[in-house]
Coordinates of C-alpha atoms in Angstrom, one line a residue:
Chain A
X153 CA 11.2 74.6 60.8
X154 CA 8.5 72.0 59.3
X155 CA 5.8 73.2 57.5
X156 CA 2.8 71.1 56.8
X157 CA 2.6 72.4 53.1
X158 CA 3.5 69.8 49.9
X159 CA 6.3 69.3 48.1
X160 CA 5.8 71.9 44.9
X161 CA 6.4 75.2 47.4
X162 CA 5.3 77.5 44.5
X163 CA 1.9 76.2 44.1
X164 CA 1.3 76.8 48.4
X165 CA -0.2 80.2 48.4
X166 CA -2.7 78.8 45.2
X167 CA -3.3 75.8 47.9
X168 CA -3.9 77.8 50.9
X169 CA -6.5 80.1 49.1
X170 CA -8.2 76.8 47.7
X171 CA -8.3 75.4 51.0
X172 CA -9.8 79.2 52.3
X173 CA -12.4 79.2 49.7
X174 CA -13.7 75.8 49.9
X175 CA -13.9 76.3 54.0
X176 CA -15.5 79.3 53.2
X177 CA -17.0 79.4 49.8
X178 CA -20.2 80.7 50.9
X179 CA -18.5 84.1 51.9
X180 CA -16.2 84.3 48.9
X181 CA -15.1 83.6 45.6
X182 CA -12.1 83.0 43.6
X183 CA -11.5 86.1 41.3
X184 CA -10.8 84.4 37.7
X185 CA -8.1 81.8 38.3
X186 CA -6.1 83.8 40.6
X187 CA -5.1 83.9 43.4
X188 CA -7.5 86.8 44.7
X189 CA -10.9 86.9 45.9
X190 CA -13.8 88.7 46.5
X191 CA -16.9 89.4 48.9
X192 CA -19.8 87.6 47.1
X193 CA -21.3 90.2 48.4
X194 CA -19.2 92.9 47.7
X195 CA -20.6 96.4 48.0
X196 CA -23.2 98.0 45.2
X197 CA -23.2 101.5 44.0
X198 CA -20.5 102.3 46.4
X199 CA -16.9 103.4 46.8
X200 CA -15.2 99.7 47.0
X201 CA -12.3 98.7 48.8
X202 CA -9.6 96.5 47.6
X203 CA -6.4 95.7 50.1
X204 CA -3.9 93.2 49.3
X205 CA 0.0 92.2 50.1
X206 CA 2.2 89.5 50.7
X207 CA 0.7 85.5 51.9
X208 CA 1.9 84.6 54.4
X209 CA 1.4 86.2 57.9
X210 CA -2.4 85.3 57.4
X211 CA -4.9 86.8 58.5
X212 CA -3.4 89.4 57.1
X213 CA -4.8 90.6 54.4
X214 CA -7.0 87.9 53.0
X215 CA -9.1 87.4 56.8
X216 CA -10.2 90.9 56.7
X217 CA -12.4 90.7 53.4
X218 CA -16.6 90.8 53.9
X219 CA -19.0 92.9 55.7
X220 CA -17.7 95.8 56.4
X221 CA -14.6 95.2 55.3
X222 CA -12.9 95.2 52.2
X223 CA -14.5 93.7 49.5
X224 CA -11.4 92.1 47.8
X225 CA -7.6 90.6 48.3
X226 CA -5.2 90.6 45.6
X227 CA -2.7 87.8 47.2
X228 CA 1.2 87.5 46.6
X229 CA 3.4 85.0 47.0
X230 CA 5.1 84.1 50.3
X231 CA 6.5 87.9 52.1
X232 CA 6.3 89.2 48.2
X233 CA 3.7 91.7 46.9
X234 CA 0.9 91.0 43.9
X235 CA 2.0 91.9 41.0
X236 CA 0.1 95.1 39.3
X237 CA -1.9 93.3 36.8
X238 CA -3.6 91.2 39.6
X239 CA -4.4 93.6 41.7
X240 CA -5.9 95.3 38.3
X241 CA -8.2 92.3 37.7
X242 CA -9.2 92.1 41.7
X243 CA -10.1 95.8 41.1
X244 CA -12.1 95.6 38.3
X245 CA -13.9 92.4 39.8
X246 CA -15.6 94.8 42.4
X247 CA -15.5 98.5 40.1
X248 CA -18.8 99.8 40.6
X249 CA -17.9 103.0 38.5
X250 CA -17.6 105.2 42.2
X251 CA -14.1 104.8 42.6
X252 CA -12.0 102.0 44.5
X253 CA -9.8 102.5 47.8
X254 CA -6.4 100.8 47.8
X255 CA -5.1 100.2 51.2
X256 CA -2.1 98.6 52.2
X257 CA 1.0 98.3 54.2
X258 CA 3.5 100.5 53.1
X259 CA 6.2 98.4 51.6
X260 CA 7.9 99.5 48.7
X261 CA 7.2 96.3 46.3
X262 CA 3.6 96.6 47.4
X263 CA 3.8 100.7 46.9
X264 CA 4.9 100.2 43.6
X265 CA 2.9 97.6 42.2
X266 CA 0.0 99.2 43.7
X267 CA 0.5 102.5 42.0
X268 CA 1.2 100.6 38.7
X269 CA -2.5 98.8 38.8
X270 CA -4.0 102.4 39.8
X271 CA -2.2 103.1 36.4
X272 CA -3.4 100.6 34.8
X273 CA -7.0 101.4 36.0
X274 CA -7.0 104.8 35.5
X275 CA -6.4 103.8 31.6
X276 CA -9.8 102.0 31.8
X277 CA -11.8 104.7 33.6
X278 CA -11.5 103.5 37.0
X279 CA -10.6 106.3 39.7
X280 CA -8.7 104.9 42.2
X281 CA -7.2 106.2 45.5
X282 CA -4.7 104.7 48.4
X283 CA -4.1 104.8 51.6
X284 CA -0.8 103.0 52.9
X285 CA -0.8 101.8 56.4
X286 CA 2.7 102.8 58.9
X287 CA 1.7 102.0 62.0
X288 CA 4.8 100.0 63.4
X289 CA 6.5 103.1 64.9
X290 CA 9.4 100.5 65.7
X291 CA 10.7 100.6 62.0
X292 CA 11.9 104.6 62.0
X293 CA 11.9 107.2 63.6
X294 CA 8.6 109.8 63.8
X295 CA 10.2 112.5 61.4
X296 CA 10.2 109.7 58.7
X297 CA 6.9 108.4 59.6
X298 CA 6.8 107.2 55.5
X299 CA 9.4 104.7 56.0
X300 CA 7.3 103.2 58.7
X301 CA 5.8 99.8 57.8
X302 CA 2.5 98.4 58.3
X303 CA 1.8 95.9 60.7
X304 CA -1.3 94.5 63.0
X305 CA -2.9 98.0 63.2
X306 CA -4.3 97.8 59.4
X307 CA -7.3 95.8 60.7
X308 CA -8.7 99.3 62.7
X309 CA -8.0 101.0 59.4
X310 CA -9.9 98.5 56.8
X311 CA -12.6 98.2 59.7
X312 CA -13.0 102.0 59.3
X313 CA -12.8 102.5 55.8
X314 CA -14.6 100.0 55.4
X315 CA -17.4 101.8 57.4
X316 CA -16.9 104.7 55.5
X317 CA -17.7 103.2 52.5
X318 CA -20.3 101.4 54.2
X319 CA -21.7 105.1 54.2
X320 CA -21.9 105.7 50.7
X321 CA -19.5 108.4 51.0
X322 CA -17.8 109.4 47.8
X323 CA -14.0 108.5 47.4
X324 CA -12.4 111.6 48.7
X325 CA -14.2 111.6 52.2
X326 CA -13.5 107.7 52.3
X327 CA -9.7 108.5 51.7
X328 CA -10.1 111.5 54.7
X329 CA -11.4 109.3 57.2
X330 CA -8.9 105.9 56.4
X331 CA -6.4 108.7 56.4
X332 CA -7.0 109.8 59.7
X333 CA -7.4 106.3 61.3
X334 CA -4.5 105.7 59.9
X335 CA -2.6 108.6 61.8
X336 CA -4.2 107.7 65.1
X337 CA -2.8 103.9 65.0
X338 CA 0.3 102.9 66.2
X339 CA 1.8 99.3 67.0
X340 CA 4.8 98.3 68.6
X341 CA 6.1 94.6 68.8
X342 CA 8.5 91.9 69.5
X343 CA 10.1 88.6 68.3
X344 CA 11.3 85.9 70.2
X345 CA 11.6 83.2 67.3
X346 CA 12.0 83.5 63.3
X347 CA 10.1 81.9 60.6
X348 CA 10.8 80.6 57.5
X349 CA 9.8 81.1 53.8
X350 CA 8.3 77.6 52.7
X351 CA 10.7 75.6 51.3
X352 CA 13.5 77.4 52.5
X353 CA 14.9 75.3 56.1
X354 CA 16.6 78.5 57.5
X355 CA 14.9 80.8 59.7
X356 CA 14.7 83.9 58.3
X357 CA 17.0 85.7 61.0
X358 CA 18.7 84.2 64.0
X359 CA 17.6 84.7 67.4
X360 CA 19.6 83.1 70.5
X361 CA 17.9 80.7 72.8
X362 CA 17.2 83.2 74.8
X363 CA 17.1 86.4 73.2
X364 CA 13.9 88.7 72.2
X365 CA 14.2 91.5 69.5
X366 CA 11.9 94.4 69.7
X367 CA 10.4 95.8 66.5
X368 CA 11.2 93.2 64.2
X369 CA 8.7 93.8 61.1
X370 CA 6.4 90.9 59.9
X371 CA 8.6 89.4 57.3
X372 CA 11.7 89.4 59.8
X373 CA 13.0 92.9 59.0
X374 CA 15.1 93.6 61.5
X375 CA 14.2 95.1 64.8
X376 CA 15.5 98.3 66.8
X377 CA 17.0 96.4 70.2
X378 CA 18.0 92.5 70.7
X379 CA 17.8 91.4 74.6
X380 CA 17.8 88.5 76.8
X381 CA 14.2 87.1 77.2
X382 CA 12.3 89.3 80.3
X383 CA 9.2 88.6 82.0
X384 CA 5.7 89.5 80.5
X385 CA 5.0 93.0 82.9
X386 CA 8.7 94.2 81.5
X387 CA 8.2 93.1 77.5
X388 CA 5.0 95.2 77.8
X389 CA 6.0 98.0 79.8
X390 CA 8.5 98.4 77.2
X391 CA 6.2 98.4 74.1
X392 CA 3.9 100.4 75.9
X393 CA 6.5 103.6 76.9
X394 CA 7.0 103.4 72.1
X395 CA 3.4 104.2 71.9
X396 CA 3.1 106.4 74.8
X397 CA 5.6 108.6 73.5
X398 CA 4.3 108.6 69.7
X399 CA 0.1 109.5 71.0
X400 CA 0.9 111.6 74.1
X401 CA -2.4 110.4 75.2
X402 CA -4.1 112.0 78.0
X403 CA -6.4 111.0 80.5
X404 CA -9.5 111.8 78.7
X405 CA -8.6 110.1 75.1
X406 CA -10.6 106.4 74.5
X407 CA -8.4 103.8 72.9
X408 CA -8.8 100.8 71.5
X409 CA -6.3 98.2 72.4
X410 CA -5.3 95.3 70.0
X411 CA -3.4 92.5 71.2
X412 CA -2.4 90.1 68.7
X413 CA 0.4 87.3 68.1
X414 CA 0.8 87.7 63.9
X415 CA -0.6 83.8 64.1
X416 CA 1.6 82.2 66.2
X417 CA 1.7 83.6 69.5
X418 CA -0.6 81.0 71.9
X419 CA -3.9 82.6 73.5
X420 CA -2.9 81.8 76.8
X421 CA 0.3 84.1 76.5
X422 CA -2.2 86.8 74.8
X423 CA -4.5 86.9 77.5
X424 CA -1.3 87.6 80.2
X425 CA -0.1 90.2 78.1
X426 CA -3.7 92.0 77.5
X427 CA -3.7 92.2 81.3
X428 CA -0.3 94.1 82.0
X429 CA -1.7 96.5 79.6
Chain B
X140 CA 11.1 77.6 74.4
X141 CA 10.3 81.7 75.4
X142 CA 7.1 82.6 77.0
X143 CA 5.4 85.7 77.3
X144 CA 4.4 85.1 80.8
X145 CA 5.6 86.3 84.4
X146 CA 8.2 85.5 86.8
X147 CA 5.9 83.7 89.3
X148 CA 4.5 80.7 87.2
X149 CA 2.0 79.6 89.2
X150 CA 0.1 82.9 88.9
X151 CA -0.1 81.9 85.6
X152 CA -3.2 80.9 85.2
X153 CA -4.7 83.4 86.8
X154 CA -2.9 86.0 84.9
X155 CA -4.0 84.9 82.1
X156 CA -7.8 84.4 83.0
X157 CA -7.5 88.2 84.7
X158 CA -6.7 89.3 80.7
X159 CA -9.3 86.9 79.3
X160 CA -11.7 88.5 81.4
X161 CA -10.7 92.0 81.3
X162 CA -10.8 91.9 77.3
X163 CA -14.3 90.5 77.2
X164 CA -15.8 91.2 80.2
X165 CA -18.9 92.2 78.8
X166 CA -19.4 88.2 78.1
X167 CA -18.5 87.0 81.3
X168 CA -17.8 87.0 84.8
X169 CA -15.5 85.4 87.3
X170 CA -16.7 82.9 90.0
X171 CA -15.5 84.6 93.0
X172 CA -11.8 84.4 93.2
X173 CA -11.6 81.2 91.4
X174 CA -10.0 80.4 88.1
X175 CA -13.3 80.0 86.9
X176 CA -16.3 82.0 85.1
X177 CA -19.7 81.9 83.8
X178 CA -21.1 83.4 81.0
X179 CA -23.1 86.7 82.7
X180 CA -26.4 85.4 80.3
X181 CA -26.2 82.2 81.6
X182 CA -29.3 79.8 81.2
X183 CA -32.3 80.3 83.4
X184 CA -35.1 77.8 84.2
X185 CA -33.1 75.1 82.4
X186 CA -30.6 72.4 82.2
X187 CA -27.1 74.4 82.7
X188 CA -23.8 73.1 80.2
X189 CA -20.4 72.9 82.9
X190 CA -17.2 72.1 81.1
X191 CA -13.6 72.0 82.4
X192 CA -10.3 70.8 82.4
X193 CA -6.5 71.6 82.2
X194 CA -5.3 75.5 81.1
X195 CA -2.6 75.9 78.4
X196 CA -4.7 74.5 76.0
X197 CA -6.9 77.6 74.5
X198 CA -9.3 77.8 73.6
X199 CA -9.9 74.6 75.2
X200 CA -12.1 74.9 77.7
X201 CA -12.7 78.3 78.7
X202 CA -13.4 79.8 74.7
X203 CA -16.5 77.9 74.5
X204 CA -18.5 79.5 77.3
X205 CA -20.8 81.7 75.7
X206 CA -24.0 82.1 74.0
X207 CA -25.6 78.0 72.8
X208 CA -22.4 76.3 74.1
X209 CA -21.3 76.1 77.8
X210 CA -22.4 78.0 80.7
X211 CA -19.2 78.4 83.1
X212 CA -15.9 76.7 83.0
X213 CA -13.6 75.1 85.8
X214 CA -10.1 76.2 84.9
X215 CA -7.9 73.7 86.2
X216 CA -3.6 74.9 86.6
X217 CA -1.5 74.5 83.0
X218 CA -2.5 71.1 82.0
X219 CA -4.0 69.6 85.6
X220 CA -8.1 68.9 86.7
X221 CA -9.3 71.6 88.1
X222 CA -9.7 70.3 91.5
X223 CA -13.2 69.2 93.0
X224 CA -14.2 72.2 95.1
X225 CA -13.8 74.5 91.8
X226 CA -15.8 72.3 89.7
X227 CA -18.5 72.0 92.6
X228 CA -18.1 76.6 92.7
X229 CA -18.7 76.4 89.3
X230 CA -21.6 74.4 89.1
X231 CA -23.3 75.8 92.1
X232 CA -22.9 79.3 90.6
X233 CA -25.1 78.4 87.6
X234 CA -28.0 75.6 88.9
X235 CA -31.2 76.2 88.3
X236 CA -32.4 73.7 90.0
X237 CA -33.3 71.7 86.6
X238 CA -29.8 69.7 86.4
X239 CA -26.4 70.4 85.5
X240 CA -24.4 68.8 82.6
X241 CA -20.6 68.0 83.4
X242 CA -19.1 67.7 79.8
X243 CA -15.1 67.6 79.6
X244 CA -12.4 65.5 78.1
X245 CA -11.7 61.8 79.0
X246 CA -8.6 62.3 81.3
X247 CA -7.8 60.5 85.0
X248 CA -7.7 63.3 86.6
X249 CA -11.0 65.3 85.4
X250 CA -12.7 61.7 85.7
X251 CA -11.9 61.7 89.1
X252 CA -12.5 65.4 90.0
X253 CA -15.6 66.0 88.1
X254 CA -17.1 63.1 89.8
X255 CA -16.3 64.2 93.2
X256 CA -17.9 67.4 92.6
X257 CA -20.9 65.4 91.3
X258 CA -20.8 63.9 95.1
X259 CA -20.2 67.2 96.6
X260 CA -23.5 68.5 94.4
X261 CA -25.9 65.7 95.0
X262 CA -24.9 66.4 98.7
X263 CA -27.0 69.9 98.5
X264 CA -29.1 68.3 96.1
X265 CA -27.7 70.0 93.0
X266 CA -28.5 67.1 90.1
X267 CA -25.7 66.3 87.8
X268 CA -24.8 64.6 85.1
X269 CA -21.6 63.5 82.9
X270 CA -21.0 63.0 79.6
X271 CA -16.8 62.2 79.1
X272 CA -15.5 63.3 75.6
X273 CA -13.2 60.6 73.6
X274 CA -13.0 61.4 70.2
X275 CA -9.3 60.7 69.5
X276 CA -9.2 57.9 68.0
X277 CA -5.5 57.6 67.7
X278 CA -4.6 57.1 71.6
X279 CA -6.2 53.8 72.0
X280 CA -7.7 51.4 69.9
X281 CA -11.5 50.5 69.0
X282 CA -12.0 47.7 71.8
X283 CA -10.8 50.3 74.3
X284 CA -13.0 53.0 73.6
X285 CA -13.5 54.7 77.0
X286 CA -9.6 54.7 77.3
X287 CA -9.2 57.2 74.6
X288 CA -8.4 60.3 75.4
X289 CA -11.2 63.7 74.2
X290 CA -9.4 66.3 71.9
X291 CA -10.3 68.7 68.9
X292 CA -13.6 67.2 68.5
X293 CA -14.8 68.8 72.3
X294 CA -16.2 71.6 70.3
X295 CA -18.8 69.5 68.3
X296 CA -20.3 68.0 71.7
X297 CA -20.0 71.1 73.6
X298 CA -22.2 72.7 71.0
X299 CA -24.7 70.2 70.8
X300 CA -25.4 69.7 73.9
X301 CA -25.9 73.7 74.6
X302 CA -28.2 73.6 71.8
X303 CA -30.1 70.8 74.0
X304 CA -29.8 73.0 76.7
X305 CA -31.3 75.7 74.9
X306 CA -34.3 73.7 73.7
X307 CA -34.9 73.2 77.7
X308 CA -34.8 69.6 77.5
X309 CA -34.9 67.5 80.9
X310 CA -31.5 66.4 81.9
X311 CA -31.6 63.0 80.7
X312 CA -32.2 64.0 77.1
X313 CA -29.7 66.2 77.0
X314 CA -27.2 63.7 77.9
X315 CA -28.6 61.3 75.2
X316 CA -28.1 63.9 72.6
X317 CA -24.9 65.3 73.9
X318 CA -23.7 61.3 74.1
X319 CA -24.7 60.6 70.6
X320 CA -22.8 63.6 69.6
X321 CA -19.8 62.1 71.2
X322 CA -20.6 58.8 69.8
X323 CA -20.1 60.4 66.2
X324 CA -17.1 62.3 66.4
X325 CA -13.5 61.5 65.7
X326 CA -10.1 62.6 65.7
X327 CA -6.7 62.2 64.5
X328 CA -3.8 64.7 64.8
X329 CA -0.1 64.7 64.6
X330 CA 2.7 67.2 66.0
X331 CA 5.6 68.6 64.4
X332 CA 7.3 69.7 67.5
X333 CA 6.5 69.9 71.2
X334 CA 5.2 72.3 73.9
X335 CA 6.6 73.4 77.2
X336 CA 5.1 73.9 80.8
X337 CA 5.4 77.1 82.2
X338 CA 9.0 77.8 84.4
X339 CA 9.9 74.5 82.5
X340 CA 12.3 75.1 79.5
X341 CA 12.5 71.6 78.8
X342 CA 10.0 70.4 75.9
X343 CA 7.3 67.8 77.0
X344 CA 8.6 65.4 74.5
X345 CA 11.8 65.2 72.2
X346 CA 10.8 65.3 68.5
X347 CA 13.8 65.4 66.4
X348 CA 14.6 68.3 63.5
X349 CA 12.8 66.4 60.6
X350 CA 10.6 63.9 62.6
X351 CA 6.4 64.1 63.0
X352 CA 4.6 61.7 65.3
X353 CA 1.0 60.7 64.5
X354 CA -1.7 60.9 67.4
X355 CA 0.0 63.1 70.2
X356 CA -2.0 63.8 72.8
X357 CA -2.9 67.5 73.6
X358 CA -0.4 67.8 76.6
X359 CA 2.3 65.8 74.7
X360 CA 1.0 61.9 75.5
X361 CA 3.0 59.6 73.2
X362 CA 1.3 59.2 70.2
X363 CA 1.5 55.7 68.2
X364 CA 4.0 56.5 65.0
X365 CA 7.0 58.5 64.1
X366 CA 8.6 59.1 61.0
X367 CA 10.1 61.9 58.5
X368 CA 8.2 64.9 57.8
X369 CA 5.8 64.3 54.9
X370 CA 4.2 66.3 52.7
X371 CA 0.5 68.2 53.0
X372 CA -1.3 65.6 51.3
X373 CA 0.7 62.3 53.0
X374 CA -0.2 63.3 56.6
X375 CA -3.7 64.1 55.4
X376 CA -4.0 61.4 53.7
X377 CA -2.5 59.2 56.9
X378 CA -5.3 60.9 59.2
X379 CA -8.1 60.6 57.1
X380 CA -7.5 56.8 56.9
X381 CA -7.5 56.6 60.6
X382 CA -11.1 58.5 61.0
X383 CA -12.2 56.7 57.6
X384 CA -11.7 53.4 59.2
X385 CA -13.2 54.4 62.3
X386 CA -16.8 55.8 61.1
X387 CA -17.5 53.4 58.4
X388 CA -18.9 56.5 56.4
X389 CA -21.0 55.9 52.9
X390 CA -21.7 57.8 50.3
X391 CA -25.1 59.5 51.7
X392 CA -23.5 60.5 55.5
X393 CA -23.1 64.2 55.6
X394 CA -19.8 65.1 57.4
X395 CA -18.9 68.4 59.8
X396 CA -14.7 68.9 59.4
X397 CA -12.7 70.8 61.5
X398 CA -9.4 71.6 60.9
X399 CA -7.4 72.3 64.0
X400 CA -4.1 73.8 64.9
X401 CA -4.3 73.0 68.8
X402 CA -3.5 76.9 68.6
X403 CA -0.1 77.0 67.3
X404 CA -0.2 76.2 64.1
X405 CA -0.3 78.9 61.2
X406 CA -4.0 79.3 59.1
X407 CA -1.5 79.1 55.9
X408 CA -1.1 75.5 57.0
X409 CA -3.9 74.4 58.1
X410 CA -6.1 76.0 54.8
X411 CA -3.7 73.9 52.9
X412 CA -4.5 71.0 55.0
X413 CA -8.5 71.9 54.7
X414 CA -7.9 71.5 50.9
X415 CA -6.2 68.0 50.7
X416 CA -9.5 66.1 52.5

């Protein structure tokens, strides 16, 4: 489990976003001194959109800030949330006085910390809404689609808020339309090795040599089924039956497919699996 | 050492090159039934850019077809030369009768293969040209410059020489440029732990638990130094050494950087990497 990070582990998130921002200071800048950014340019006289979450499983959230996407990241630490005064700050860094989207994976330290900045702007006159994104329809069952966590499929719902706000539509049709992205998304997913938290050597659940778990979460919550390793066609005929049941799609409905690895998964493997699809 | 790939491993490639091309295949289009394809807006009425080499490496080769950088690609098996015949498809599938540039890494077997299709091509009168990439400068030493092996720093010459390509230039200038290019690129890269072939569960190389080994090639040559697993700003600071040596630079030379994962290593890293140079 080697990391190529430096010895003091609880300055790396501050180091990866000063790496990010001096490879791409020209997009972005640092919000104050921490460790949030913005869109230089961020969106005028318009709803703005502000996501945010754990570091980490990059590029999640911090890659999907800039033209029409969000216009700013409040960053945690490792697999933790940002705490409710910096999400304040990265909110009021882009507050253009027509109200601010919060949209996020729905994890209860991010839940609550995000409700407690939308406290903490509403005392200053900023309107705020949210949107929390459950589209890993692994993590529970459909009748407590709430508990559900959010995974890969946030990218299709900043994209489309992002649009909306793009629009110049006021708050409450921005929230309508993330809202019903967000109920028309669904991921499914599988493990077949653990990370690690930096500075921590143990893997952050154990997985035989040749086991794979289906529907572990992006921190390493645990999944819904443990196997032996299969081949590529049965891996995705299996994550493919979850979401057929949960969108009883019919022939006529257009999807969009997203394949994706969380950052570690090689292209090559990617590619195979986009064509069983 | 779990893939996400099928039973029958020497489908492999082409598995993975069906997906490739079935997620963008607005971009580009196969070469008959070869493991190879050419960008569908391909150069006309100039000098055409053919790259190649070994698969498992992506997006090395076959991500840099496209708009200003290669035409078509020659997608060889899971680290192997494509073999001669599918170089010679490749290139005959975008001539234009002005001269076709063979650019690819500095490996035995592309040397000989590429230059066999060059044969086959000058037999139907198809001019050709090579330019051999060698920018890693930790696989053999200064004296033995042609011996070193091309890496990261492909993407720089591939680039270059399709913006030649673009300008129209003759054949021969293109090759100046793109060798100049070359001639001012370097690289220097380390591994924390090793790859696998396809249907082989055995790892290329044996790195232990805590060990790193400077200059490993991209399909696990030796590399010239082990030792412990250092911190962020050591190894960068080891690297940097190697390339600073190399280029001589001053104080007015104006430097391109790219950081690189060889695909498996997570942006967290390498932004913190970005930041220590």
């Amino acid at each position: 489990m080697k990391k190529i990070i430096n010895e003091d582990t609880s300055k790396a998130v501050d180091e990866m976003l000063s790496g990010m921002l001096a490879a791409y200071g020209r997009y972005y800048e640092r919000i104050g001194n921490c460790n949030a950014y913005r869109y230089k340019n961020f969106r005028r006289e318009k709803v703005t959109l502000v996501i945010g979450g754990g570091s980490g499983h990059e590029p999640l959230f911090g890659g999907f800030v800039g033209k029409g996407l969000a216009d700013a990241v409040a960053c945690g630490n490792v697999f933790a949330s940002p705490n409710p005064d910096l999400i304040f700050e990265t909110a009021k860094s882009v507050n253009q006085g027509k109200g601010i989207l919060f949209l996020y994976g729905n994890y209860e330290g991010d839940n609550l910390n995000f409700d407690m900045a939308g406290e903490l702007c509403e005392f200053e006159n900023i309107q705020t809404a949210t949107v929390r994104v459950w589209d890993d329809c692994t993590s529970a069952p459909k009748e407590r689609e709430t508990d559900r966590r959010g995974i890969a499929g946030n990218v299709f719902i900043i994209k489309t808020a992002g649009a909306a706000c793009d629009e110049g539509l006021p708050l409450k049709e921005v929230v309508r339309i993330a809202e019903k992205a967000r109920d028309n998304v669904r991921s499914a997913g599988l493990a077949v090795s653990s990370g690690s938290l930096p500075g921590n050597e143990k893997p952050t659940f154990e997985l035989g040599e040749d086991e794979i778990e289906f529907g572990v979460g992006i921190h390493g919550e645990p999944g819904v089924e443990r196997s032996k390793m299969q081949p590529a066609h049965a891996l995705v005929e299996k994550m493919y039956e979850q979401l057929k049941k949960e969108l009883q799609l019919t022939k006529k409905d257009e999807v969009a497919v997203l394949v994706n690895g969380l950052g570690a998964t090689p292209l090559f493997e990617l590619n195979i699996v986009y064509r069983e699809e």
